[in-house]
XYZ file of C-alpha atoms in Angstrom:
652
model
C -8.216 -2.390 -18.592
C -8.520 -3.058 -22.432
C -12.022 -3.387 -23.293
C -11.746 -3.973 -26.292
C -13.762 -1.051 -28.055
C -11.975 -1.107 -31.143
C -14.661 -0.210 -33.776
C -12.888 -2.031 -36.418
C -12.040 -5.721 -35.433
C -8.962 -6.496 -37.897
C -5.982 -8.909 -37.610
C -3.844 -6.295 -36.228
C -5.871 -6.109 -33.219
C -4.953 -9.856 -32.890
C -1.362 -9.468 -31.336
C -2.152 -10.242 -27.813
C -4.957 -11.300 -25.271
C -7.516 -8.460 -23.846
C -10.585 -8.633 -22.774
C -13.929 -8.564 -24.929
C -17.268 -7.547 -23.745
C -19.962 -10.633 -24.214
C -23.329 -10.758 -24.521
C -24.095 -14.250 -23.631
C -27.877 -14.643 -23.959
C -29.406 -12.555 -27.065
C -32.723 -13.927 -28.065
C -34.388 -13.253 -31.786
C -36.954 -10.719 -32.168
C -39.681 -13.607 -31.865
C -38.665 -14.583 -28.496
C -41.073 -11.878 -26.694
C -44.199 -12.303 -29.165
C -43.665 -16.312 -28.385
C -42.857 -17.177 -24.757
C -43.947 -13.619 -23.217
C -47.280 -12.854 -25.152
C -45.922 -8.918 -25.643
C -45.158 -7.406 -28.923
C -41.390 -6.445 -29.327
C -42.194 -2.676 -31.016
C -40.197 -3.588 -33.560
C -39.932 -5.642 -36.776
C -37.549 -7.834 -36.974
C -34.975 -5.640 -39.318
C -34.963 -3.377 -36.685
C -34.671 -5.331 -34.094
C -31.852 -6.371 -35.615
C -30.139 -3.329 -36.612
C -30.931 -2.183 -33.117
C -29.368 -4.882 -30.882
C -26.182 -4.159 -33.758
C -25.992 -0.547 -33.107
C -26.313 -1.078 -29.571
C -23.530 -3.563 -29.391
C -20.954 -1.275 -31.035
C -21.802 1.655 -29.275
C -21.360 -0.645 -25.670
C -18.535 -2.277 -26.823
C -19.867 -5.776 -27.206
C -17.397 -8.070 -29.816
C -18.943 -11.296 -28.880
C -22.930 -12.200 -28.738
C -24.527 -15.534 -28.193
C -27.892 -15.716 -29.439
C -30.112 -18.610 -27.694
C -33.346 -18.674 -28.480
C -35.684 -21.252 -26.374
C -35.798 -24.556 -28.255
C -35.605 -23.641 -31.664
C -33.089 -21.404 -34.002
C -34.518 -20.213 -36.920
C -35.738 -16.768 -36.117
C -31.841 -15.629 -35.291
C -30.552 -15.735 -38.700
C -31.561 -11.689 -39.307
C -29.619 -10.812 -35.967
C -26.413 -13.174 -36.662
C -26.382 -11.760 -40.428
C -26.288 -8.316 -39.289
C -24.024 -8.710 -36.426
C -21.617 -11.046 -38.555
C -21.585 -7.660 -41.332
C -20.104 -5.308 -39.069
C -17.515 -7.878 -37.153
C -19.076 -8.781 -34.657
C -18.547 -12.513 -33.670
C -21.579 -14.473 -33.263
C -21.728 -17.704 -30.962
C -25.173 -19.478 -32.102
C -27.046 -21.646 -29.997
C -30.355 -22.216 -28.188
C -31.399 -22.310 -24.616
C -33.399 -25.756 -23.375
C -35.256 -27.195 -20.257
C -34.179 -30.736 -18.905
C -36.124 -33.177 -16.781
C -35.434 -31.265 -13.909
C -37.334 -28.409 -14.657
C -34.228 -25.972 -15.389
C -32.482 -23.763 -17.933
C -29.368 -24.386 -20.038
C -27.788 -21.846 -22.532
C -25.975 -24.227 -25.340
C -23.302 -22.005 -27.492
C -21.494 -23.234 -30.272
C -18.624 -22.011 -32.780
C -19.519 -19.164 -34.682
C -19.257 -21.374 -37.953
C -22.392 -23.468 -36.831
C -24.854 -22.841 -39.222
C -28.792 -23.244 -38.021
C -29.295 -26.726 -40.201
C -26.648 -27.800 -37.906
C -28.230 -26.616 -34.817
C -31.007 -27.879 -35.704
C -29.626 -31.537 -35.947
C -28.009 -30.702 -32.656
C -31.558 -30.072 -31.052
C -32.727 -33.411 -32.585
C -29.310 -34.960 -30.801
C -30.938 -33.927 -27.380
C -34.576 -34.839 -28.074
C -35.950 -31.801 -28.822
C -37.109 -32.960 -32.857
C -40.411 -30.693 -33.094
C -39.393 -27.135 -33.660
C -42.716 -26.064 -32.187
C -41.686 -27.854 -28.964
C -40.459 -23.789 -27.708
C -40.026 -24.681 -23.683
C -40.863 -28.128 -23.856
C -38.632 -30.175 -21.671
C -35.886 -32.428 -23.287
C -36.509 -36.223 -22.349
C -32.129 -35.632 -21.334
C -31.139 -34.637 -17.520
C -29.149 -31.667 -16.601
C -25.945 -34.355 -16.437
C -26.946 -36.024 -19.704
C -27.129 -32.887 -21.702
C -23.807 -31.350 -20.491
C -22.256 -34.321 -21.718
C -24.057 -34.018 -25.149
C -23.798 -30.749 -25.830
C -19.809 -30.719 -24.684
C -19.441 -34.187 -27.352
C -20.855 -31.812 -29.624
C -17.945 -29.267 -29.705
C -20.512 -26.476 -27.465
C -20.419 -24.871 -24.777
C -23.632 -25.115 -22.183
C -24.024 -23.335 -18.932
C -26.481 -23.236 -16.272
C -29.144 -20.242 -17.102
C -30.483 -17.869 -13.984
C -29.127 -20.316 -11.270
C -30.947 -18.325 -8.551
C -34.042 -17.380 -9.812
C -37.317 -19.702 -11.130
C -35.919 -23.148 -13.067
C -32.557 -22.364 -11.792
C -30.288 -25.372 -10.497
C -30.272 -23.485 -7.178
C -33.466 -22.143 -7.212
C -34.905 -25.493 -7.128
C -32.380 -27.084 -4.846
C -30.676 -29.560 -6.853
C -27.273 -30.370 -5.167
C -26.845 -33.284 -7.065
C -26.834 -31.101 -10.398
C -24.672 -28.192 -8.442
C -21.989 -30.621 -7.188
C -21.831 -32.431 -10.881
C -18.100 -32.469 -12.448
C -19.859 -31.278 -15.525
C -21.502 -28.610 -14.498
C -18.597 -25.641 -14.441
C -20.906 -22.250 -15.639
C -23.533 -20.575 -14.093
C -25.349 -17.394 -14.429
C -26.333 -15.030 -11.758
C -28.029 -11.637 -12.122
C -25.271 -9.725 -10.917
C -22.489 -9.071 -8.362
C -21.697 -12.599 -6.201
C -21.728 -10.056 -3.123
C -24.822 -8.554 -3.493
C -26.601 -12.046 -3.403
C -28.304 -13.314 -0.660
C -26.533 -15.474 2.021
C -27.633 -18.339 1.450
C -26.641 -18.545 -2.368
C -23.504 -16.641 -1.863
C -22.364 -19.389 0.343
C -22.677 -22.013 -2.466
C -21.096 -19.929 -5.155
C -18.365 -19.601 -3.086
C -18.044 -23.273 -2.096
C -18.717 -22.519 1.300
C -21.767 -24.807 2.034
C -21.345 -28.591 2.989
C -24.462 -29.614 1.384
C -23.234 -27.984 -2.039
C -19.534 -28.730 -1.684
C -17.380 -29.374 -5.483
C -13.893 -30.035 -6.058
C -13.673 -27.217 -7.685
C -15.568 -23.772 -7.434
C -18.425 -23.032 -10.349
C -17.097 -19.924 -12.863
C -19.839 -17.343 -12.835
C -21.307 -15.495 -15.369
C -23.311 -12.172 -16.001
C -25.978 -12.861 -19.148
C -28.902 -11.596 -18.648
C -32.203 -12.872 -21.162
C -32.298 -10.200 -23.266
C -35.451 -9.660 -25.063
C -35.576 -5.874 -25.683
C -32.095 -3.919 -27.346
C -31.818 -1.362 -24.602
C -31.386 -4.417 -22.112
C -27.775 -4.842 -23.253
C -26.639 -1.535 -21.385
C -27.090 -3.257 -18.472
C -23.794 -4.419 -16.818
C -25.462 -7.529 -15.565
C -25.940 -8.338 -19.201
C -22.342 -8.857 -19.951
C -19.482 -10.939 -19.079
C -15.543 -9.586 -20.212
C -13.570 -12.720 -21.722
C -10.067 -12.784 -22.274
C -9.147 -13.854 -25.662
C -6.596 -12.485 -28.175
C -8.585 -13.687 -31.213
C -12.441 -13.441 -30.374
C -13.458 -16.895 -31.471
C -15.014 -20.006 -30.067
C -11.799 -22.004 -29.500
C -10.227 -18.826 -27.467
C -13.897 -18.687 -25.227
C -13.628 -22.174 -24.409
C -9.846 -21.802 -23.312
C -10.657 -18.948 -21.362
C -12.947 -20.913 -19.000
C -9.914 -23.279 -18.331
C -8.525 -20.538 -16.265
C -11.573 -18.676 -15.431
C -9.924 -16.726 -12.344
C -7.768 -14.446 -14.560
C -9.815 -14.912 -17.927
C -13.269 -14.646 -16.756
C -14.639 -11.132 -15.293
C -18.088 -9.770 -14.339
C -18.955 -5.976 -15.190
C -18.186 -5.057 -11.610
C -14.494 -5.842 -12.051
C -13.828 -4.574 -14.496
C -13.410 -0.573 -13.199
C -10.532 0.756 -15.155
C -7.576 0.528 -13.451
C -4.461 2.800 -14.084
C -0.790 0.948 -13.973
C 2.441 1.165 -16.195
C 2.967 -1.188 -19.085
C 4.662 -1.115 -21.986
C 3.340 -0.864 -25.520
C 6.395 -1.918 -27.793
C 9.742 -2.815 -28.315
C 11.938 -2.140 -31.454
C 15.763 -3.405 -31.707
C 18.200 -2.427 -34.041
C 21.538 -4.551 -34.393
C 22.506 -7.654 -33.312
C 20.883 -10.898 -33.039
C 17.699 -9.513 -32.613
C 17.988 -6.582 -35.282
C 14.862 -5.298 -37.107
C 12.325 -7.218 -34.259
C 9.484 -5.216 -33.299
C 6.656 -6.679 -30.774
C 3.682 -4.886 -29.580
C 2.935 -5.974 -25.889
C -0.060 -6.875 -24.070
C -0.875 -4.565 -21.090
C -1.719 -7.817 -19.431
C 0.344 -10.975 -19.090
C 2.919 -11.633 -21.944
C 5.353 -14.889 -22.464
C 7.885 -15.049 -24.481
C 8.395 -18.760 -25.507
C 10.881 -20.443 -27.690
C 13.971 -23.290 -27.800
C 17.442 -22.639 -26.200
C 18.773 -20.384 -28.424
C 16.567 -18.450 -29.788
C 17.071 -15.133 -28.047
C 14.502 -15.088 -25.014
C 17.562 -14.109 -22.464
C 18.264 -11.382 -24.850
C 14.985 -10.016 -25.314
C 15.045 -9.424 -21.650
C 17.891 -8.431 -21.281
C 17.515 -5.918 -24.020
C 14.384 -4.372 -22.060
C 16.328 -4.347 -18.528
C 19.334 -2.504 -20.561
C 16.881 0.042 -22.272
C 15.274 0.557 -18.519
C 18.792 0.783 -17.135
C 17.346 -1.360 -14.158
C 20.334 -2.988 -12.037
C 20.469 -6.636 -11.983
C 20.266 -8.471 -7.694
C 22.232 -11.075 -8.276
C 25.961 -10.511 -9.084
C 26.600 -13.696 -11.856
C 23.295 -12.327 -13.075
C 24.737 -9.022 -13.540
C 28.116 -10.413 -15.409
C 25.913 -12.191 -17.684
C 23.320 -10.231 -18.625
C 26.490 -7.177 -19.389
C 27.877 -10.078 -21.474
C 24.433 -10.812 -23.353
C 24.045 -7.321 -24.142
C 27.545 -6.396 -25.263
C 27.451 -9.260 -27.461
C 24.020 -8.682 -29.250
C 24.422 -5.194 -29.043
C 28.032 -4.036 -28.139
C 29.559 -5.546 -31.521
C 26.681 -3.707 -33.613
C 26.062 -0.574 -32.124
C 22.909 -2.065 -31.515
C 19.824 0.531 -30.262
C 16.566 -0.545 -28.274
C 13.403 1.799 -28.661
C 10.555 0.995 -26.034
C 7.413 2.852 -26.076
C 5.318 3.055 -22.648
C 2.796 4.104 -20.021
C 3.520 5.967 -16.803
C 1.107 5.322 -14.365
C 3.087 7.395 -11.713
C 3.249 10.163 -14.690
C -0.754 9.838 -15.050
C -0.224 7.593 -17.467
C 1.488 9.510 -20.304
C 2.938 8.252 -23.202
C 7.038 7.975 -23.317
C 9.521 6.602 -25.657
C 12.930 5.250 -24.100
C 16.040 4.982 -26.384
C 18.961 3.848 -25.621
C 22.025 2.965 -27.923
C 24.783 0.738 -26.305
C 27.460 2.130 -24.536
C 25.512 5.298 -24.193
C 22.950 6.565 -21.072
C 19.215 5.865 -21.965
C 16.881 8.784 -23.523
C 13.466 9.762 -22.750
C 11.538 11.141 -25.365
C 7.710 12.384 -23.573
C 4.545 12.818 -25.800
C 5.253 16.565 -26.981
C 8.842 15.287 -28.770
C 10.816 16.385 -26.243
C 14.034 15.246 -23.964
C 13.071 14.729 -21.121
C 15.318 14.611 -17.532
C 13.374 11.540 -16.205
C 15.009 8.279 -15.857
C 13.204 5.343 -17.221
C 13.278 2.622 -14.221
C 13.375 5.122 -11.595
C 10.985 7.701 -12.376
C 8.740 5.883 -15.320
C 8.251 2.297 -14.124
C 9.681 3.228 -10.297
C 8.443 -0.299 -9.212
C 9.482 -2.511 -11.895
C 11.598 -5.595 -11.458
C 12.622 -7.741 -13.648
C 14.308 -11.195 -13.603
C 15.761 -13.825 -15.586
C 15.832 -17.343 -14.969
C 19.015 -18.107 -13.968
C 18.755 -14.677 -11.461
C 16.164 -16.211 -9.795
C 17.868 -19.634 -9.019
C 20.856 -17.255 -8.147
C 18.464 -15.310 -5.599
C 16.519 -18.762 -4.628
C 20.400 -20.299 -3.052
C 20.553 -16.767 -1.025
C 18.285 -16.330 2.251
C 18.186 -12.316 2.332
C 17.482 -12.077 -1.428
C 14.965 -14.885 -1.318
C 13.601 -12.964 1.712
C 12.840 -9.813 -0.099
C 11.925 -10.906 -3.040
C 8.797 -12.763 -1.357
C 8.383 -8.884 1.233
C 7.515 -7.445 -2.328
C 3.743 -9.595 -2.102
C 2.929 -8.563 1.687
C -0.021 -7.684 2.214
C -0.016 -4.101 3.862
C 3.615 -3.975 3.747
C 4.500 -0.383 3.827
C 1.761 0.437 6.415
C 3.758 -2.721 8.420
C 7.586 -1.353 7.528
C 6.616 2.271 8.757
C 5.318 0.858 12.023
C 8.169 -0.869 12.668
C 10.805 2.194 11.485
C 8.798 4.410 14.081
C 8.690 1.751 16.489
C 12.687 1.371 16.331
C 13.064 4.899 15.920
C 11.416 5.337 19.288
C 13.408 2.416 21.043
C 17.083 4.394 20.015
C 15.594 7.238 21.106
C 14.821 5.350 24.582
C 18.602 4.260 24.537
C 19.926 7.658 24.136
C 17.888 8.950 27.298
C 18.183 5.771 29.218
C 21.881 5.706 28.587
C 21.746 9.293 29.937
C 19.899 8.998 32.973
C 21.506 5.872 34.147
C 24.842 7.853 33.672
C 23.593 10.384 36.062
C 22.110 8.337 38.288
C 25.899 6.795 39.043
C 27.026 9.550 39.156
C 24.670 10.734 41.868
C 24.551 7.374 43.564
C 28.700 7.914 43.838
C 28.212 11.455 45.380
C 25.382 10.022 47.811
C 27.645 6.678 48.879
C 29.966 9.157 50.340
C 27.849 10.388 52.753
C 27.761 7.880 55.538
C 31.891 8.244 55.746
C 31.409 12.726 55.629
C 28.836 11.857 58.500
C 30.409 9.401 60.496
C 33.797 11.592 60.139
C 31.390 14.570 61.482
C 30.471 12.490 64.316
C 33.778 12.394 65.278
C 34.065 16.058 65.804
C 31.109 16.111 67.692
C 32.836 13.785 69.948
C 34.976 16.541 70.796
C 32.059 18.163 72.606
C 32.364 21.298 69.279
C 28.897 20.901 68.074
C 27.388 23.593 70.124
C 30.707 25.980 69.571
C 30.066 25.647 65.780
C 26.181 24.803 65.287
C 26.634 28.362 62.857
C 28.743 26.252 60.160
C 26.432 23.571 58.527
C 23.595 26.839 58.534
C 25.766 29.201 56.255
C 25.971 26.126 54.166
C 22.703 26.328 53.897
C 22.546 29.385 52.874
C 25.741 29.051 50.499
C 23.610 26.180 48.610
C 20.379 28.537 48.669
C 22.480 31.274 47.081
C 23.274 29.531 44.151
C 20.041 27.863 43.520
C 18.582 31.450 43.763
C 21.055 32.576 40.557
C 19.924 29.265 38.847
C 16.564 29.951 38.629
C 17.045 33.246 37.600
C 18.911 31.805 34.720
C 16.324 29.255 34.158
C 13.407 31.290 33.806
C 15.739 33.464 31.656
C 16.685 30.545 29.341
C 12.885 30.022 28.971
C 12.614 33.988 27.855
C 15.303 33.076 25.232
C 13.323 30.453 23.701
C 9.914 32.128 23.697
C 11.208 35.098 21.439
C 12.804 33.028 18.964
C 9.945 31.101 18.466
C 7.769 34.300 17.360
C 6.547 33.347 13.657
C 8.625 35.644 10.714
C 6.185 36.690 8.458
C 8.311 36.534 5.298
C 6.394 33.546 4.236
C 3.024 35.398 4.058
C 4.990 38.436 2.019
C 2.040 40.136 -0.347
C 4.292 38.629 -3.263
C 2.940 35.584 -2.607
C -0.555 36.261 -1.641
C -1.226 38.627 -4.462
C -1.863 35.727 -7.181
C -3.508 33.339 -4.242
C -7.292 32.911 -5.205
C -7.936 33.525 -1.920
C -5.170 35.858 -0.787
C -7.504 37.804 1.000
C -8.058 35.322 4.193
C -4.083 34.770 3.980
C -3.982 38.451 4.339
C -6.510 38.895 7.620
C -4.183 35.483 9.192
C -0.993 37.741 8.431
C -2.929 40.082 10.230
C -3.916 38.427 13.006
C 0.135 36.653 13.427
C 0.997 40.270 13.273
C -0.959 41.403 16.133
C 0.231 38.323 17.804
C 3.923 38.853 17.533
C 3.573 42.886 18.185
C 1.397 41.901 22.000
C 4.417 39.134 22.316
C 7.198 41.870 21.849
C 5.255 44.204 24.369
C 5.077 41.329 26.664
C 8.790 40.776 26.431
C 9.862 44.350 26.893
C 7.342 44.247 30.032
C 9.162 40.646 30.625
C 12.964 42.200 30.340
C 11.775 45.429 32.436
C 11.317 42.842 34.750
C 14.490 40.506 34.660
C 16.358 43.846 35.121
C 14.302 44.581 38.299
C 14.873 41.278 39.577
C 19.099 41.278 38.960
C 18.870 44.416 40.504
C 17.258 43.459 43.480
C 19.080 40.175 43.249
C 22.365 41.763 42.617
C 21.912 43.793 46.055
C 20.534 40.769 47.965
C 23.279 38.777 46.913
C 26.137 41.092 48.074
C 24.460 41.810 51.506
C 24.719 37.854 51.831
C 28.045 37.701 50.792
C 28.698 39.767 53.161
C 26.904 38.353 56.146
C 28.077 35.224 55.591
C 31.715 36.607 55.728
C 30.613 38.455 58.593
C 29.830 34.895 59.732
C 33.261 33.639 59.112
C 34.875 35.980 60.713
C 32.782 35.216 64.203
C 33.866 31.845 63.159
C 37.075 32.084 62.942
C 37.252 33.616 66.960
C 35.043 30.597 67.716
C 37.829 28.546 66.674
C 40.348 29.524 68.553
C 38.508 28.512 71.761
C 37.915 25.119 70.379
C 40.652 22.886 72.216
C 43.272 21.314 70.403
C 43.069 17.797 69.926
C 45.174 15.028 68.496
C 47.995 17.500 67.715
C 45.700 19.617 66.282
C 44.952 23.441 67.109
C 41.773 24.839 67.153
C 41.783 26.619 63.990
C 42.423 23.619 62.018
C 39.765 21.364 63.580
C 37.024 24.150 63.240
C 38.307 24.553 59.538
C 38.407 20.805 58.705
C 34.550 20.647 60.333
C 33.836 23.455 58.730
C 35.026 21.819 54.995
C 33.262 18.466 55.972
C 29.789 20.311 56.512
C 30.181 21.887 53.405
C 30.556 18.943 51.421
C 28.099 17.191 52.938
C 25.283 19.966 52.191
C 26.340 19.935 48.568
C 25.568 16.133 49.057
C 22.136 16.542 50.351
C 20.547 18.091 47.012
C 21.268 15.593 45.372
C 19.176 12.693 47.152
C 16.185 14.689 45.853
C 17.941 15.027 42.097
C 18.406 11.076 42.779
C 14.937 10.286 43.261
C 13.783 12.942 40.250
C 16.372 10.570 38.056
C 15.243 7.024 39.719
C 11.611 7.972 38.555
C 12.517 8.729 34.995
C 14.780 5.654 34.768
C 11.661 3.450 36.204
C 9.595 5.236 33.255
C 12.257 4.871 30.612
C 12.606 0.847 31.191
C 8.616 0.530 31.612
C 8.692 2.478 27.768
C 11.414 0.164 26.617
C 9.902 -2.947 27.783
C 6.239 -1.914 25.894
C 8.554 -1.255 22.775
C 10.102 -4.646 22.374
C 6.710 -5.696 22.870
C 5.349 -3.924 20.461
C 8.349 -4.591 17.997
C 7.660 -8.389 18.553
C 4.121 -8.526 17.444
C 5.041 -6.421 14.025
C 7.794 -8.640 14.012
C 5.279 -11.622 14.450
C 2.959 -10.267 11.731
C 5.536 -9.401 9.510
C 6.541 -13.502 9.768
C 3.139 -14.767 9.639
C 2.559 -12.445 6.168
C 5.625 -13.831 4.390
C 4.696 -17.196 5.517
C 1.237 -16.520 4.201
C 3.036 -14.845 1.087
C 5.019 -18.107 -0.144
C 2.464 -20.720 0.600
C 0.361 -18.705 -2.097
């Protein structure tokens, strides 16, 4: 934020609204000798060139000096603050029939024969009266001091004569009353006040919440580098009449010391246009809000228009689009019109950049050293600015989606939300792919499987023939047809896994000395090369030792699997004798009967495996759905937040 620590306070510092440091509660160099019985340590020109010098170096534009009851001894400080520019809101602070402390401010152009007429306006005739109560009540002299053109709020709320201090709800709850003072943050306040400030207790309920205030009573110069002392106004012109409109909209215009942390975001400084209807404008822009206001006509639509074009930010609304091109090729187009903006890139740690752009051609960005630069203005400068004219946004207000996002821009926690929701759905197609897989092979299984009971009853049917004991040998080389292969498998399996272990092995280009040598730390790079190297060296031993291996086993395999080959024809061959003294039945020979039980066993023991591969698949399917089901769950409750924000979002 702007503090406003120009040294110089001039009218060309008067072009837009920022906020000045205040020192609400300055008292005279008499104030300590008088109502605290110390001596000051200073006399009262340097007391006075003190709080000055202390002011300028803190920032402070705006002081209110409020001495108790009486306003003659604050002419040296207002004469030396008013010499170097430093505006001075006069005033006094009283005690009402209640016991408690009111600041009264008035416009810098009250002079202290005036004040002092105002003091006889609330009772307070005797200038020796100092702390002596006015005869008026807290409600009384709000009223007075506001019919007065001032400005009066209520001193130290939570401390000794303060309206809360001393329990005075009917005071706190007053229409009038609409400033208080507290000593520092609202947070750091005990419960029981914090609760009324923030219009949280019954017994202290308003319409309307109190606007608070950091001024603390200062009586010694060094006391105004104390945050607590201050209060940061927003006002383009420091003056009374700005002060007082500031407190009509005290939320954005009214800000204790703790809020006021500097805070880094784009904005932009100026624009300058050349040609057209708008030719030779230049307007420096607040960093804060900005309005442009003026009758049909006078150019408003183009201005914006103008900064969208030099931004090259696309329009959302397609009539919006045709008539801001229309706008610009009019006001521009016709003149070879050019639009110079100068801003601040808070995703380029806010450096300084100048966009150009001349109609018809692409725009130009100029950085702080002079020189072209490759970045694009909307998308790399200002990457989240939007922009909208009016008749856009009734364009964007008749469509659901685009009123939709518009209003997703002010969720709270929305990216945090979005990426939930992405992984979320990212996870569920995921699901899909696998549960689409697995329920694929699980019909496919379940197909295989619903042809056994036909296989076995058509087995049975053989054994009617009394051949069961003639040809027990068939279904066990089956067996041992089906152990065969799963043998090779395996092999092939643990081979696969071989494969993949080797070509994960880390390649140590990345850590070449190239790019240590200029590390600052290259050497602890270098002993982790060294220790990946030793790792990948062991590894390669370990493979060799792991291929010496594979090579035994396909030997051994190799020489297993031929002598079963071999048996098992060996087998076939007994078989095939066996079958010719099986007796021919239904026109069939032996031969072919033993053959066709023969080729039914064999399909039913390639059957068998895969009950247990059905089961395997049934298990993961059963997980799959139980993950799917805690997905859409999960999807509906970010789905549920995400309403209840945006709901949230457009009732504020």
């Amino acid at each position: 934020m702007n503090n406003g620590n120009d040294s110089n306070i001039t009218d060309e510092n008067y072009t837009h609204a920022r906020f000045w440091k205040c020192a609400l509660q300055v008292n005279p160099h008499s104030y300590r000798a008088n109502y605290r019985g110390q001596a000051s340590g200073f006399d009262p020109k340097t007391y006075a060139d003190e709080i000055c010098r202390i002011c300028m170096r803190e920032g402070i534009k705006v002081v209110g000096l409020a001495d108790h009851g009486r306003v003659s001894d604050a002419e040296e400080v207002r004469q030396r603050l008013d010499q170097n520019g430093i505006v001075v809101f006069p005033g006094f602070e009283i005690t009402t029939t209640e016991k408690v402390h009111w600041v009264c401010l008035f416009p810098e152009t009250t002079s202290a024969q005036e004040l002092e007429r105002y003091l006889g306006k609330l009772q307070l005739t005797n200038p020796q009266y100092g702390t002596r109560p006015s005869p008026l009540g807290g409600q009384k002299l709000m009223q007075e001091v506001e019919n007065l053109g001032g400005f009066c709020y209520a001193a130290h709320v939570t401390s000794n004569k303060g309206v809360l201090k001393e329990k005075l709800n009917n005071l706190w709850t007053s229409a009038e009353l609409r400033v208080v003072q507290i000593p520092g943050k609202i947070e750091d306040l005990p419960h029981s006040y914090k609760s009324i400030i923030l219009n949280q207790n019954s017994d202290y309920c308003r319409e309307y919440p109190v606007t608070v205030i950091n001024a603390r009573d200062i009586v010694n110069p060094g006391d105004l580098c104390d945050p607590r002392a201050t209060t940061f106004i927003k006002m383009t012109r420091p003056c009374f009449e700005s002060f007082l409109m500031a407190f009509e909209d005290p939320e954005s215009r009214v800000c204790l010391s703790d809020n006021m942390a500097e805070r880094h975001y784009s904005y932009i400084e100026s624009i300058h246009i050349e040609g057209g209807f708008l030719d030779g404008l230049s307007a420096e822009i607040s960093d804060h809000l900005n309005a442009v206001i003026g009758g049909r006509g006078t150019g408003k639509s183009t201005f914006l228009e103008c900064i969208r074009y030099a931004l090259d930010i696309p329009h959302k609304g397609e009539d919006a689009r045709r008539q801001g091109e229309q706008i610009v090729r009019e006001n521009l187009g016709r003149f070879g019109g050019r639009i110079s903006l100068k801003l601040r890139s808070a995703s380029n740690h806010m450096k300084p950049y100048t966009v150009i752009r001349r109609y018809g051609e692409p725009p130009r960005v100029i950085d702080d050293g002079q020189n072209e630069s490759l970045l694009h203005p909307g998308k790399d400068l200002l990457p989240r600015i939007e922009i909208y004219g009016q008749n856009e946004i009734y364009e964007l207000a008749k469509n659901p989606d685009s009123l939709t996002r518009t209003i997703e821009r002010f969720l709270p926690g929305k990216q945090e939300l979005e990426s939930r929701l992405a992984g979320s759905y990212r996870r569920l197609k995921e699901n899909s792919s696998k549960l689409v897989k697995y329920l694929e092979m699980k019909d496919e299984h379940e197909q295989k499987i619903a042809s056994l009971p036909k296989l076995e009853e058509q087995v049975r049917q053989f054994e009617d023939l009394g051949i069961e004991d003639r040809l027990k040998l068939v279904p066990l080389l089956e067996k041992q047809r089906q152990l065969e292969k799963r043998v090779i498998e395996e092999n092939k399996r643990v081979r696969s896994g071989r494969r993949e272990l080797e070509e994960s092995l880390p390649d140590l280009v990345f850590m070449d000395e190239s790019i240590l040598e200029e590390l600052p730390h290259a050497d602890l790079f270098r002993h982790a090369r060294s220790v990946l190297k030793t790792l990948v060296e062991k590894m390669r031993h370990i493979l060799e030792d792991i291929d010496k291996t594979f090579e035994d086993a396909d030997a051994a395999l190799n020489e297993l699997s031929r002598k079963i080959t071999h048996e098992i024809k060996n087998s076939e061959l007994q078989l095939e004798k066996d079958f010719e003294k099986v007796p021919s039945a239904g026109g069939k020979d032996g031969n072919e009967i033993g053959r066709n039980y023969q080729q039914l066993l064999r399909e039913i023991e390639q059957v068998n495996p895969t009950r247990e591969k059905l089961a395997l698949i049934n298990s993961l399917v059963n997980e799959l759905e139980q993950d799917r089901r805690n997905l859409l769950g999960e999807i509906s409750d970010l789905r549920s937040r995400r309403l209840i924000a945006k709901q949230s979002a457009v009732r504020k």
